Amino acid sequence: MSTTSERTLGRAEHLTIELPGQRLAAVVSGPAAGPAVLLVPGFTGSKEDFGPVLDPLGDAGYRVTAIDLPGQFESPGPDDPAAYAPARLGPVVCAVATRLGGSVHLLGHSFGGLVARAAVLADRTPFASLVLLGSGPADLGGGRRERIERLRPLLATHGPAQLYATVLAAERGVPGYTAPDPETAAFLERRFLAGAPAMLAGMGDALRTEPDRVAELAAAGLRTLVAHGVRDDAWAPAVQQEMAARLGAAHAVIPDAAHSPAVENPAGTTEVLLGFWSGFRRDFEGAV
């Protein structure tokens, strides 16, 4: 079993990315001259969700930047829930990619995959490739959607603290639940409570309403990988495999992982990503 967690940041350095009207918290690893990689987290997540893969990807020669989206953890965000729709967050990701110098390998995890897709559809030019990690073609279904719908009123009436306590109690009741170590548990609670309430509401709403934009993404013509854990319990693996087929994308299943492969199996996740990006490098170098 992996001993990594969201606190496994290794040698990654914290920095702030200043954009017009927006300040984003980020962590970065790898050589400054390496090919740029941009990692976008999912709902209730943060840059730390990629912590265990930052140094391995950096050691492979990539300059890896992971961000908190607006409203997440250490990035301030607006008070309007509508501002957290993927179509509204996509241009922010485009701006970060442009700041990184373009030719960016973009990866979005879960809800971050919907945002990454929106970024590519808003402006394909800053991106060299796209990875959709544990993400799907449209709105979320199944048990996770039901939980969002059930708990959405609680956020409005009782606030994030009560919402977090209710979510944690529900998770503890799931068969096979394994509690994190005390320090990780404290971090997860602190991260959740640091998020903007409007972000929790807006991203939750977007996960219930996002349209299917797979055909649009396929038409964009950007080299894409769809990857997920073998036990992913958000968008079902079969749904993600079908999405890959519709995109004409590469498809990879990460063993010993569920919905958070970068934490659950960082070595397997790193292997999949490096295999995809090294193929891009070979094609690029051969074309020069």
Short mmCIF file of C-alpha atoms in Angstrom, two decimals:
data_model
loop_
_atom_site.label_atom_id
_atom_site.label_comp_id
_atom_site.label_asym_id
_atom_site.label_seq_id
_atom_site.Cartn_x
_atom_site.Cartn_y
_atom_site.Cartn_z
CA MET A 1 0.00 0.00 0.00
CA SER A 2 1.28 3.47 -0.86
CA THR A 3 2.67 5.57 1.98
CA THR A 4 2.31 8.78 -0.02
CA SER A 5 -0.29 11.42 0.71
CA GLU A 6 -1.31 14.92 -0.28
CA ARG A 7 1.46 16.15 2.03
CA THR A 8 4.17 14.41 -0.03
CA LEU A 9 5.60 17.45 -1.81
CA GLY A 10 9.29 16.47 -1.84
CA ARG A 11 11.51 19.23 -3.22
CA ALA A 12 8.67 21.17 -4.84
CA GLU A 13 8.75 24.90 -4.22
CA HIS A 14 5.76 27.11 -3.50
CA LEU A 15 5.14 30.15 -5.65
CA THR A 16 2.41 32.60 -6.58
CA ILE A 17 1.30 33.10 -10.18
CA GLU A 18 0.07 36.64 -10.74
CA LEU A 19 -2.51 37.10 -13.48
CA PRO A 20 -4.62 40.16 -14.29
CA GLY A 21 -7.19 40.28 -11.51
CA GLN A 22 -6.22 36.85 -10.19
CA ARG A 23 -3.58 35.35 -7.91
CA LEU A 24 -3.02 31.59 -7.94
CA ALA A 25 -1.09 29.48 -5.46
CA ALA A 26 1.17 26.89 -7.07
CA VAL A 27 3.99 24.44 -6.48
CA VAL A 28 6.73 23.71 -8.99
CA SER A 29 9.38 21.04 -9.48
CA GLY A 30 11.94 20.18 -12.13
CA PRO A 31 14.47 22.07 -14.25
CA ALA A 32 13.52 25.57 -15.33
CA ALA A 33 14.38 24.79 -18.96
CA GLY A 34 12.38 21.55 -19.09
CA PRO A 35 9.19 21.06 -21.11
CA ALA A 36 6.32 22.69 -19.22
CA VAL A 37 3.64 20.60 -17.51
CA LEU A 38 0.56 22.15 -15.89
CA LEU A 39 -1.54 20.12 -13.43
CA VAL A 40 -5.12 21.16 -12.60
CA PRO A 41 -6.87 19.63 -9.56
CA GLY A 42 -10.45 18.51 -9.09
CA PHE A 43 -13.42 19.48 -6.91
CA THR A 44 -12.45 20.03 -3.23
CA GLY A 45 -8.85 19.31 -4.30
CA SER A 46 -5.69 21.36 -4.59
CA LYS A 47 -2.18 21.37 -6.01
CA GLU A 48 -1.17 18.95 -3.24
CA ASP A 49 -3.17 16.19 -4.93
CA PHE A 50 -0.22 15.90 -7.33
CA GLY A 51 2.47 16.10 -4.65
CA PRO A 52 3.78 12.52 -4.95
CA VAL A 53 4.40 12.80 -8.73
CA LEU A 54 6.00 16.27 -8.80
CA ASP A 55 9.59 15.21 -8.11
CA PRO A 56 9.47 12.04 -10.24
CA LEU A 57 8.23 14.06 -13.22
CA GLY A 58 10.74 16.80 -12.48
CA ASP A 59 13.56 14.27 -12.21
CA ALA A 60 12.56 13.06 -15.69
CA GLY A 61 13.33 16.53 -17.02
CA TYR A 62 9.94 18.24 -16.97
CA ARG A 63 9.15 21.60 -15.39
CA VAL A 64 5.98 20.71 -13.48
CA THR A 65 3.58 23.30 -12.09
CA ALA A 66 0.50 22.37 -10.06
CA ILE A 67 -2.03 25.05 -9.17
CA ASP A 68 -4.96 25.73 -6.91
CA LEU A 69 -7.81 26.91 -9.12
CA PRO A 70 -9.56 30.12 -8.05
CA GLY A 71 -11.35 29.55 -4.76
CA GLN A 72 -9.42 26.39 -3.94
CA PHE A 73 -7.27 26.17 -0.80
CA GLU A 74 -4.65 28.97 -1.11
CA SER A 75 -6.03 30.73 -4.22
CA PRO A 76 -8.62 33.45 -3.57
CA GLY A 77 -11.77 33.33 -5.65
CA PRO A 78 -14.93 35.30 -6.40
CA ASP A 79 -18.17 35.08 -4.43
CA ASP A 80 -20.27 34.15 -7.46
CA PRO A 81 -20.85 30.37 -7.81
CA ALA A 82 -21.32 30.80 -11.57
CA ALA A 83 -17.67 31.87 -11.82
CA TYR A 84 -16.60 28.28 -11.12
CA ALA A 85 -18.12 26.70 -14.21
CA PRO A 86 -15.49 25.02 -16.43
CA ALA A 87 -16.14 27.51 -19.23
CA ARG A 88 -15.29 30.35 -16.83
CA LEU A 89 -12.20 28.66 -15.34
CA GLY A 90 -10.79 27.48 -18.69
CA PRO A 91 -9.46 30.94 -19.68
CA VAL A 92 -7.65 31.15 -16.33
CA VAL A 93 -5.82 27.92 -17.19
CA CYS A 94 -5.04 29.34 -20.65
CA ALA A 95 -3.53 32.42 -19.02
CA VAL A 96 -1.34 30.26 -16.76
CA ALA A 97 -0.18 28.18 -19.74
CA THR A 98 0.72 31.33 -21.64
CA ARG A 99 2.63 32.59 -18.59
CA LEU A 100 4.55 29.29 -18.57
CA GLY A 101 5.70 29.96 -22.13
CA GLY A 102 3.28 27.86 -24.17
CA SER A 103 3.80 24.33 -25.54
CA VAL A 104 2.42 23.15 -22.21
CA HIS A 105 1.48 19.56 -21.45
CA LEU A 106 -1.86 20.08 -19.68
CA LEU A 107 -3.35 17.59 -17.23
CA GLY A 108 -6.71 17.91 -15.51
CA HIS A 109 -7.82 15.56 -12.74
CA SER A 110 -11.54 14.83 -12.26
CA PHE A 111 -13.39 18.20 -12.31
CA GLY A 112 -10.03 19.66 -13.36
CA GLY A 113 -10.35 17.58 -16.53
CA LEU A 114 -13.55 19.43 -17.40
CA VAL A 115 -11.70 22.70 -16.79
CA ALA A 116 -8.71 21.57 -18.85
CA ARG A 117 -11.06 20.63 -21.69
CA ALA A 118 -12.68 24.06 -21.51
CA ALA A 119 -9.22 25.66 -21.64
CA VAL A 120 -8.32 23.79 -24.83
CA LEU A 121 -11.64 24.71 -26.40
CA ALA A 122 -11.15 28.36 -25.44
CA ASP A 123 -7.63 28.55 -26.91
CA ARG A 124 -5.71 25.53 -28.13
CA THR A 125 -2.51 27.43 -28.93
CA PRO A 126 -0.72 27.31 -25.53
CA PHE A 127 -0.99 23.53 -25.27
CA ALA A 128 1.16 20.70 -26.60
CA SER A 129 -1.00 17.86 -25.28
CA LEU A 130 -3.84 17.05 -22.90
CA VAL A 131 -4.27 14.37 -20.23
CA LEU A 132 -7.70 13.72 -18.76
CA LEU A 133 -7.05 11.87 -15.50
CA GLY A 134 -10.07 10.30 -13.82
CA SER A 135 -12.38 12.67 -15.69
CA GLY A 136 -15.39 12.17 -17.90
CA PRO A 137 -17.33 13.32 -20.94
CA ALA A 138 -20.09 15.24 -19.16
CA ASP A 139 -21.84 15.62 -15.81
CA LEU A 140 -21.05 13.22 -13.00
CA GLY A 141 -23.40 10.33 -12.27
CA GLY A 142 -23.70 7.60 -9.68
CA GLY A 143 -23.12 7.82 -5.96
CA ARG A 144 -20.89 10.87 -6.06
CA ARG A 145 -23.53 12.88 -7.89
CA GLU A 146 -26.17 11.75 -5.41
CA ARG A 147 -23.97 12.87 -2.54
CA ILE A 148 -23.44 16.31 -4.10
CA GLU A 149 -27.19 16.72 -4.60
CA ARG A 150 -27.96 15.56 -1.07
CA LEU A 151 -25.39 17.79 0.62
CA ARG A 152 -25.77 20.95 -1.51
CA PRO A 153 -28.54 22.40 0.73
CA LEU A 154 -26.41 21.75 3.82
CA LEU A 155 -23.70 24.08 2.51
CA ALA A 156 -26.20 26.90 2.14
CA THR A 157 -27.83 26.44 5.54
CA HIS A 158 -24.97 25.33 7.78
CA GLY A 159 -21.74 26.27 6.03
CA PRO A 160 -18.54 24.43 5.06
CA ALA A 161 -17.61 23.16 8.53
CA GLN A 162 -20.86 21.24 9.00
CA LEU A 163 -20.71 20.06 5.41
CA TYR A 164 -17.21 18.67 5.93
CA ALA A 165 -18.23 16.88 9.12
CA THR A 166 -21.18 15.29 7.31
CA VAL A 167 -19.05 14.23 4.34
CA LEU A 168 -16.43 12.73 6.66
CA ALA A 169 -19.05 10.80 8.60
CA ALA A 170 -20.45 9.40 5.35
CA GLU A 171 -16.99 8.35 4.16
CA ARG A 172 -16.27 6.58 7.43
CA GLY A 173 -19.41 4.50 6.88
CA VAL A 174 -18.25 3.16 3.52
CA PRO A 175 -17.09 -0.49 3.70
CA GLY A 176 -13.32 -0.71 3.41
CA TYR A 177 -12.75 2.89 4.49
CA THR A 178 -9.19 3.51 5.67
CA ALA A 179 -8.60 6.57 7.79
CA PRO A 180 -5.64 8.80 6.84
CA ASP A 181 -2.91 9.44 9.36
CA PRO A 182 -3.69 12.29 11.79
CA GLU A 183 -1.50 14.87 10.04
CA THR A 184 -3.05 14.14 6.64
CA ALA A 185 -6.53 14.20 8.15
CA ALA A 186 -5.81 17.62 9.65
CA PHE A 187 -4.53 18.88 6.30
CA LEU A 188 -7.58 17.63 4.41
CA GLU A 189 -9.91 19.39 6.83
CA ARG A 190 -7.89 22.61 6.73
CA ARG A 191 -7.86 22.55 2.93
CA PHE A 192 -11.60 21.98 2.67
CA LEU A 193 -12.42 24.79 5.10
CA ALA A 194 -10.02 27.18 3.36
CA GLY A 195 -11.95 26.90 0.09
CA ALA A 196 -14.39 29.62 -0.89
CA PRO A 197 -18.00 28.57 -0.14
CA ALA A 198 -18.98 29.87 -3.59
CA MET A 199 -16.38 27.52 -5.10
CA LEU A 200 -17.88 24.52 -3.31
CA ALA A 201 -21.34 25.48 -4.54
CA GLY A 202 -20.29 26.42 -8.07
CA MET A 203 -18.08 23.42 -8.82
CA GLY A 204 -20.66 21.11 -7.28
CA ASP A 205 -23.33 22.60 -9.54
CA ALA A 206 -21.07 22.27 -12.58
CA LEU A 207 -20.48 18.59 -11.86
CA ARG A 208 -24.26 18.08 -12.12
CA THR A 209 -24.78 20.14 -15.28
CA GLU A 210 -21.66 19.97 -17.50
CA PRO A 211 -22.64 19.11 -21.09
CA ASP A 212 -20.94 16.52 -23.27
CA ARG A 213 -18.27 18.38 -25.25
CA VAL A 214 -16.30 15.36 -26.46
CA ALA A 215 -17.02 16.03 -30.14
CA GLU A 216 -15.76 19.60 -29.77
CA LEU A 217 -12.57 18.41 -28.10
CA ALA A 218 -11.99 15.77 -30.77
CA ALA A 219 -12.33 18.47 -33.43
CA ALA A 220 -9.65 20.54 -31.68
CA GLY A 221 -7.11 17.94 -32.78
CA LEU A 222 -4.90 18.06 -29.68
CA ARG A 223 -3.06 14.87 -28.79
CA THR A 224 -4.88 13.47 -25.77
CA LEU A 225 -4.54 10.70 -23.19
CA VAL A 226 -7.43 9.41 -21.09
CA ALA A 227 -6.11 7.70 -17.95
CA HIS A 228 -7.77 6.49 -14.77
CA GLY A 229 -7.38 4.16 -11.85
CA VAL A 230 -8.59 0.62 -12.35
CA ARG A 231 -11.10 1.10 -9.49
CA ASP A 232 -12.19 4.66 -10.30
CA ASP A 233 -15.51 5.33 -8.55
CA ALA A 234 -16.33 8.73 -10.06
CA TRP A 235 -16.80 8.39 -13.82
CA ALA A 236 -16.81 4.64 -14.38
CA PRO A 237 -13.77 3.18 -16.17
CA ALA A 238 -16.02 2.00 -19.02
CA VAL A 239 -17.31 5.56 -19.48
CA GLN A 240 -13.78 6.92 -19.65
CA GLN A 241 -12.69 4.20 -22.08
CA GLU A 242 -15.61 5.06 -24.34
CA MET A 243 -14.67 8.74 -24.15
CA ALA A 244 -11.14 7.88 -25.23
CA ALA A 245 -12.51 6.01 -28.24
CA ARG A 246 -14.70 8.96 -29.21
CA LEU A 247 -11.71 11.28 -28.91
CA GLY A 248 -9.38 8.99 -30.84
CA ALA A 249 -7.19 9.35 -27.75
CA ALA A 250 -4.68 7.07 -26.08
CA HIS A 251 -6.12 5.19 -23.10
CA ALA A 252 -4.34 3.89 -20.00
CA VAL A 253 -5.53 2.10 -16.87
CA ILE A 254 -3.44 2.71 -13.75
CA PRO A 255 -3.29 -0.35 -11.47
CA ASP A 256 -3.63 -0.22 -7.68
CA ALA A 257 -5.53 3.07 -7.89
CA ALA A 258 -9.06 4.41 -7.66
CA HIS A 259 -9.96 8.07 -8.24
CA SER A 260 -6.69 9.69 -7.09
CA PRO A 261 -3.91 7.82 -8.91
CA ALA A 262 -1.23 10.45 -8.27
CA VAL A 263 -1.55 9.74 -4.54
CA GLU A 264 -2.65 6.10 -4.61
CA ASN A 265 -0.07 4.87 -7.15
CA PRO A 266 2.38 7.67 -7.97
CA ALA A 267 4.90 5.31 -9.61
CA GLY A 268 2.26 3.87 -11.93
CA THR A 269 0.88 7.32 -12.71
CA THR A 270 4.34 8.68 -13.45
CA GLU A 271 5.07 5.75 -15.77
CA VAL A 272 1.87 6.36 -17.75
CA LEU A 273 2.49 10.10 -18.07
CA LEU A 274 6.13 9.78 -19.07
CA GLY A 275 5.22 7.15 -21.64
CA PHE A 276 2.67 9.49 -23.20
CA TRP A 277 4.88 12.59 -23.15
CA SER A 278 7.99 10.77 -24.34
CA GLY A 279 6.03 9.61 -27.38
CA PHE A 280 5.16 13.23 -28.05
CA ARG A 281 8.84 14.15 -27.71
CA ARG A 282 9.91 11.49 -30.20
CA ASP A 283 7.37 12.69 -32.74
CA PHE A 284 8.34 16.30 -32.18
CA GLU A 285 12.06 15.66 -32.47
CA GLY A 286 11.54 13.55 -35.56
CA ALA A 287 9.64 16.39 -37.21
CA VAL A 288 12.34 18.98 -36.61
#
